[in-house]
CSV table of N, CA and C in Angstrom, one decimal:
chain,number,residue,atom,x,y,z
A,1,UNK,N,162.9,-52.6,152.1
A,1,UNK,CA,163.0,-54.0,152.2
A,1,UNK,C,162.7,-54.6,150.8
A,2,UNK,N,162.7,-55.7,150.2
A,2,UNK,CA,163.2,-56.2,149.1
A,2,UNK,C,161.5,-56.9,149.0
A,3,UNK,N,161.7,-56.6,148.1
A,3,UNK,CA,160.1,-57.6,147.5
A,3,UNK,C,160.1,-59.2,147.1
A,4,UNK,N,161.8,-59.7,147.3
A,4,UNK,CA,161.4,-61.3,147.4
A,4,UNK,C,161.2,-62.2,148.9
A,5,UNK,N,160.4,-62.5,148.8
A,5,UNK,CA,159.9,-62.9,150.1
A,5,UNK,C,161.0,-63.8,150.8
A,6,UNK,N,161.9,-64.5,150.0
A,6,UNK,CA,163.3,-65.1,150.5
A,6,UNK,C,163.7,-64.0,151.3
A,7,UNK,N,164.0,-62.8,150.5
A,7,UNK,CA,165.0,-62.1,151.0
A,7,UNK,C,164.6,-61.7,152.6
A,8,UNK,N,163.0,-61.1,152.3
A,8,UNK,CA,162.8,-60.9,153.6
A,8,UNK,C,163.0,-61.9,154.5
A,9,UNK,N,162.7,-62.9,154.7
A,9,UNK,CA,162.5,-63.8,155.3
A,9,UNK,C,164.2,-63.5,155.9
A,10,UNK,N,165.4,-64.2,154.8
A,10,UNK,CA,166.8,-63.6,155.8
A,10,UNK,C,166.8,-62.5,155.9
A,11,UNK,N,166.4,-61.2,156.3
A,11,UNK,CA,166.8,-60.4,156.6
A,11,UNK,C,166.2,-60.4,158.1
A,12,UNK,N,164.6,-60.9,158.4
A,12,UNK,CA,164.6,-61.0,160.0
A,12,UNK,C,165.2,-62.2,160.2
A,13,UNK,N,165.7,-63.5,159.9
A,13,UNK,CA,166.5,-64.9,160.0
A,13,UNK,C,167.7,-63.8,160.9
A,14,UNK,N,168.2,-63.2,159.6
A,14,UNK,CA,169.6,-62.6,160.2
A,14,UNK,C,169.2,-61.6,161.2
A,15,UNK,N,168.7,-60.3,161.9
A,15,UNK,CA,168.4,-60.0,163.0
A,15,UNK,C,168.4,-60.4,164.4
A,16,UNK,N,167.5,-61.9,164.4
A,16,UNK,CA,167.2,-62.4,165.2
A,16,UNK,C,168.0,-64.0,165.4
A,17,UNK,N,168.7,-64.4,164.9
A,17,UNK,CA,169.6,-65.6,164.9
A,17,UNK,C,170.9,-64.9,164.3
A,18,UNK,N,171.9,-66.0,165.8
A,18,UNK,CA,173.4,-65.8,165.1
A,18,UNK,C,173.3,-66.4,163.7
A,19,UNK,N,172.7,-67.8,163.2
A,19,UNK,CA,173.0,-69.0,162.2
A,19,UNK,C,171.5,-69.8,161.2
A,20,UNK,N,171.6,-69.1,160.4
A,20,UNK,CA,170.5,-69.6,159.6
A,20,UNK,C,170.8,-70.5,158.3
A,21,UNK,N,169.7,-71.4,158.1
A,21,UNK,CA,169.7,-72.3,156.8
A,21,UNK,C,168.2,-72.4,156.1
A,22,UNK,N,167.4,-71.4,155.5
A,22,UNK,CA,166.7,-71.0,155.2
A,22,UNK,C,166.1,-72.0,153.5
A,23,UNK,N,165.2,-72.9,153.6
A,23,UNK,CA,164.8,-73.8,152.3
A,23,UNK,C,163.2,-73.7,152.0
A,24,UNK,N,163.6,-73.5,151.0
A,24,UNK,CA,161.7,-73.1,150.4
A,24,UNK,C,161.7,-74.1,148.9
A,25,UNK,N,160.9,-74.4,148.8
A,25,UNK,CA,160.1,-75.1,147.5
A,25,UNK,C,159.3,-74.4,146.6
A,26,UNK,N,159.5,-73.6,145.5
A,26,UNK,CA,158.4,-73.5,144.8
A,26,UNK,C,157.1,-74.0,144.0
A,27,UNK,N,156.3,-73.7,143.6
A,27,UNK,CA,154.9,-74.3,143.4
A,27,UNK,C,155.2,-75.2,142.2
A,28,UNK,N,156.5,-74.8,141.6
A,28,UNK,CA,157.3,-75.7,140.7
A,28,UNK,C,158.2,-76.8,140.6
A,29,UNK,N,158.1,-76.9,142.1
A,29,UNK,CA,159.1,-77.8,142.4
A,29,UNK,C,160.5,-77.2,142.6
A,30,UNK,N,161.1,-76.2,142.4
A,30,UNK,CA,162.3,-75.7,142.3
A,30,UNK,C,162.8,-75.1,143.5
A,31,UNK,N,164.2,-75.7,143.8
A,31,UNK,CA,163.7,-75.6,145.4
A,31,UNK,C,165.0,-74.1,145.3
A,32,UNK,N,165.1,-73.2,146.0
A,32,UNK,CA,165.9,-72.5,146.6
A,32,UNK,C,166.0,-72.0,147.9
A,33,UNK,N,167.8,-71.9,148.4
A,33,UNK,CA,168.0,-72.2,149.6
A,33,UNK,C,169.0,-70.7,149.7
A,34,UNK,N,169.3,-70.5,150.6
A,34,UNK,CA,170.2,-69.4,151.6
A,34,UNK,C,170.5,-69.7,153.1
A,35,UNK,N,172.0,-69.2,153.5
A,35,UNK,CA,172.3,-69.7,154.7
A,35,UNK,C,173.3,-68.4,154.7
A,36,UNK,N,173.6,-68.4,155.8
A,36,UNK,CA,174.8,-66.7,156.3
A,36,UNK,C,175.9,-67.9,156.3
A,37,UNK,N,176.6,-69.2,157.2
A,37,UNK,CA,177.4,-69.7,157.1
A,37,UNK,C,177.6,-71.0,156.7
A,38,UNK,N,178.6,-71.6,155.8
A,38,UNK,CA,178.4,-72.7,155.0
A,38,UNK,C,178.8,-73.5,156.1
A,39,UNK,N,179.6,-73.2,156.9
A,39,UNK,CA,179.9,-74.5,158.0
A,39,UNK,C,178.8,-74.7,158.9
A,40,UNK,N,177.8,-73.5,159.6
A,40,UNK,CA,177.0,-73.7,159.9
A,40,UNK,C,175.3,-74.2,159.0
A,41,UNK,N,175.5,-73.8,158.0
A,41,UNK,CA,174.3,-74.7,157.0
A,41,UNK,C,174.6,-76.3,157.4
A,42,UNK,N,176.0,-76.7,157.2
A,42,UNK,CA,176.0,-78.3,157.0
A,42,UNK,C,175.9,-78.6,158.6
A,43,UNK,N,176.6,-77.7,159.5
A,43,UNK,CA,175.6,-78.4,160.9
A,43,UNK,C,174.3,-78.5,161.0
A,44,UNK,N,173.5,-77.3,160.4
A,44,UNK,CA,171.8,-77.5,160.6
A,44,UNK,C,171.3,-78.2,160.0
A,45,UNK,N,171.9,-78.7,158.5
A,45,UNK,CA,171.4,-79.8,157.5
A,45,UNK,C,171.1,-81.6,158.5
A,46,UNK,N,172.6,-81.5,159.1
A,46,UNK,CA,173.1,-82.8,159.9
A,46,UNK,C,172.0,-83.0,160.4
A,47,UNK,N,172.1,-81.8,161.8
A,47,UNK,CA,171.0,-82.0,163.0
A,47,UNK,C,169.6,-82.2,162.6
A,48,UNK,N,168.8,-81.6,161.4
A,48,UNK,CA,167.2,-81.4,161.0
A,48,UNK,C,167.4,-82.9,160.4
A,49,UNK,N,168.5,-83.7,160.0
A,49,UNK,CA,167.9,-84.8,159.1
A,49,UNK,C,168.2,-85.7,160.6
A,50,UNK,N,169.2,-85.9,161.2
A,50,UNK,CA,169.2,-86.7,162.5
A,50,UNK,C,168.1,-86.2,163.5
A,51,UNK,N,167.6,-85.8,163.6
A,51,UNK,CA,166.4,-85.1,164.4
A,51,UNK,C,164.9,-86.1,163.4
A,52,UNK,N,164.9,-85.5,162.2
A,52,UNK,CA,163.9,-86.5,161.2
A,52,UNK,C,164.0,-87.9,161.6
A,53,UNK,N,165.1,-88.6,161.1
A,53,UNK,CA,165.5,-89.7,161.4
A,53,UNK,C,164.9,-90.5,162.9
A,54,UNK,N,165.1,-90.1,163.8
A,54,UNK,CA,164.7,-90.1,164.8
A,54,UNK,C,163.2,-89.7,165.4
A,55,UNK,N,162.7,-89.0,164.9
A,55,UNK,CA,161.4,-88.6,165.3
A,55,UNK,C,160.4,-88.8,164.5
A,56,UNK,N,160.3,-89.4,163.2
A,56,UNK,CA,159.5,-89.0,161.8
A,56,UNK,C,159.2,-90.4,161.3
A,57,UNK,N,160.6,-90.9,160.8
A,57,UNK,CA,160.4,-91.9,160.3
A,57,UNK,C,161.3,-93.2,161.2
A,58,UNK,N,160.8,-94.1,161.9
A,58,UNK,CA,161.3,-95.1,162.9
A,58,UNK,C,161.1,-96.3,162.6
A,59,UNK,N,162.5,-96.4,162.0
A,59,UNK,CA,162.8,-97.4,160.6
A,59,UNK,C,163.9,-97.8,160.4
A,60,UNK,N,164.6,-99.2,159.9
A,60,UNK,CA,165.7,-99.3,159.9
A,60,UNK,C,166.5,-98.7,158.6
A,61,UNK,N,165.6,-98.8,157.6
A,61,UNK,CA,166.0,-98.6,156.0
A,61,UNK,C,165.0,-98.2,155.1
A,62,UNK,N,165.3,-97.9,154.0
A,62,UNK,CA,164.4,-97.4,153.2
A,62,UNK,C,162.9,-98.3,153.4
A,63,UNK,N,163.4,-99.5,153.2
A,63,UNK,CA,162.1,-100.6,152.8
A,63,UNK,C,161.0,-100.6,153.9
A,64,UNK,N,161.2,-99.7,155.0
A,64,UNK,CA,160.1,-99.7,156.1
A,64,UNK,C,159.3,-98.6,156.4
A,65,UNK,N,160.2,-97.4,155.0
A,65,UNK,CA,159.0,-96.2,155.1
A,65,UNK,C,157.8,-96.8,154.5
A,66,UNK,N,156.7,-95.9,155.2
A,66,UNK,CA,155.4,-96.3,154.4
A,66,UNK,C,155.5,-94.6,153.4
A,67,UNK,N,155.6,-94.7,152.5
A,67,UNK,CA,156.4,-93.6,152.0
A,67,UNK,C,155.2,-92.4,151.5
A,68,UNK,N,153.6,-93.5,151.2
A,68,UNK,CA,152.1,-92.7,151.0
A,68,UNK,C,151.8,-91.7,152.2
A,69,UNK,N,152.0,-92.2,153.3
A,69,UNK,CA,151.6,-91.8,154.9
A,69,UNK,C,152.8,-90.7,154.9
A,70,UNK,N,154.2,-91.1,154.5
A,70,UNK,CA,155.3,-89.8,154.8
A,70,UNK,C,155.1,-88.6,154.2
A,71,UNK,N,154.3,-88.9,153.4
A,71,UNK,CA,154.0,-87.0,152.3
A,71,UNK,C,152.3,-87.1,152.7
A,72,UNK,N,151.6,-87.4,153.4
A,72,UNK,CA,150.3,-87.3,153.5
A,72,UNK,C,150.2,-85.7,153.6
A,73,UNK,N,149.3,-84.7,153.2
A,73,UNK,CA,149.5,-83.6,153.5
A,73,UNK,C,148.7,-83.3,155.2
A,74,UNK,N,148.5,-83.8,155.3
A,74,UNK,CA,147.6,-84.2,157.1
A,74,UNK,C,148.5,-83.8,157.9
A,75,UNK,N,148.6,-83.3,159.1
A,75,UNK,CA,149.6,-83.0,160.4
A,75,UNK,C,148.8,-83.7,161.6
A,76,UNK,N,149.9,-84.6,162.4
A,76,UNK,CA,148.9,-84.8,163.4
A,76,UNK,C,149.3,-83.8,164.4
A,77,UNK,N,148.5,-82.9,165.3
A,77,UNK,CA,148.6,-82.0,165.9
A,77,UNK,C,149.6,-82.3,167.3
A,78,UNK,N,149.2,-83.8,167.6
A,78,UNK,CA,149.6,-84.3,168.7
A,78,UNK,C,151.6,-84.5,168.5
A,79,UNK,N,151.7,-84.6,167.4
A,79,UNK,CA,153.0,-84.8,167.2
A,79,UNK,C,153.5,-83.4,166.7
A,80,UNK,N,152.8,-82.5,166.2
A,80,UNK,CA,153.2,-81.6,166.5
A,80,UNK,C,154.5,-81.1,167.4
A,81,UNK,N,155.3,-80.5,167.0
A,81,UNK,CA,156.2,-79.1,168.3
A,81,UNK,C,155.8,-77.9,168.5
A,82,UNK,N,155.2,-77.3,167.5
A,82,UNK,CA,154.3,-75.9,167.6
A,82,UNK,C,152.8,-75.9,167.6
């Protein structure tokens, strides 16, 4: 197995799921992404941001994020899915 931790990551992604869209951030800010299908990436992109939209931020437009509280590094557990 490959010593970049992306890589492992798709190689169980791919095992265990027909469709992955796999996004990581480096400590640099540099973000790198991998997916097995591009028609399927832009479905999971869709769904994760209409899913956000809906559950995260409950707002009509930019001007009603409170945008300090949206990056707080805090989780509330209660809102949690895992």
């Amino acid at each position: 197995m490959s010593d970049n931790p992306l890589e492992q990551i798709q190689a169980i992604a791919g095992e265990h799921f027909e469709n992955y869209f796999i996004m990581v951030v480096h400590p640099e800010m540099e973000m790198e992404y991998v997916y097995d299908n591009v028609y399927s990436a832009r479905g999971l992109l869709e769904m994760a941001r209409d899913e956000m939209v809906e559950t995260t931020f409950e707002c009509l437009d930019d001007d009603d994020i409170d945008w300090e509280d949206a990056w707080n590094d805090e989780i509330d557990d209660e809102d949690s899915e895992f």
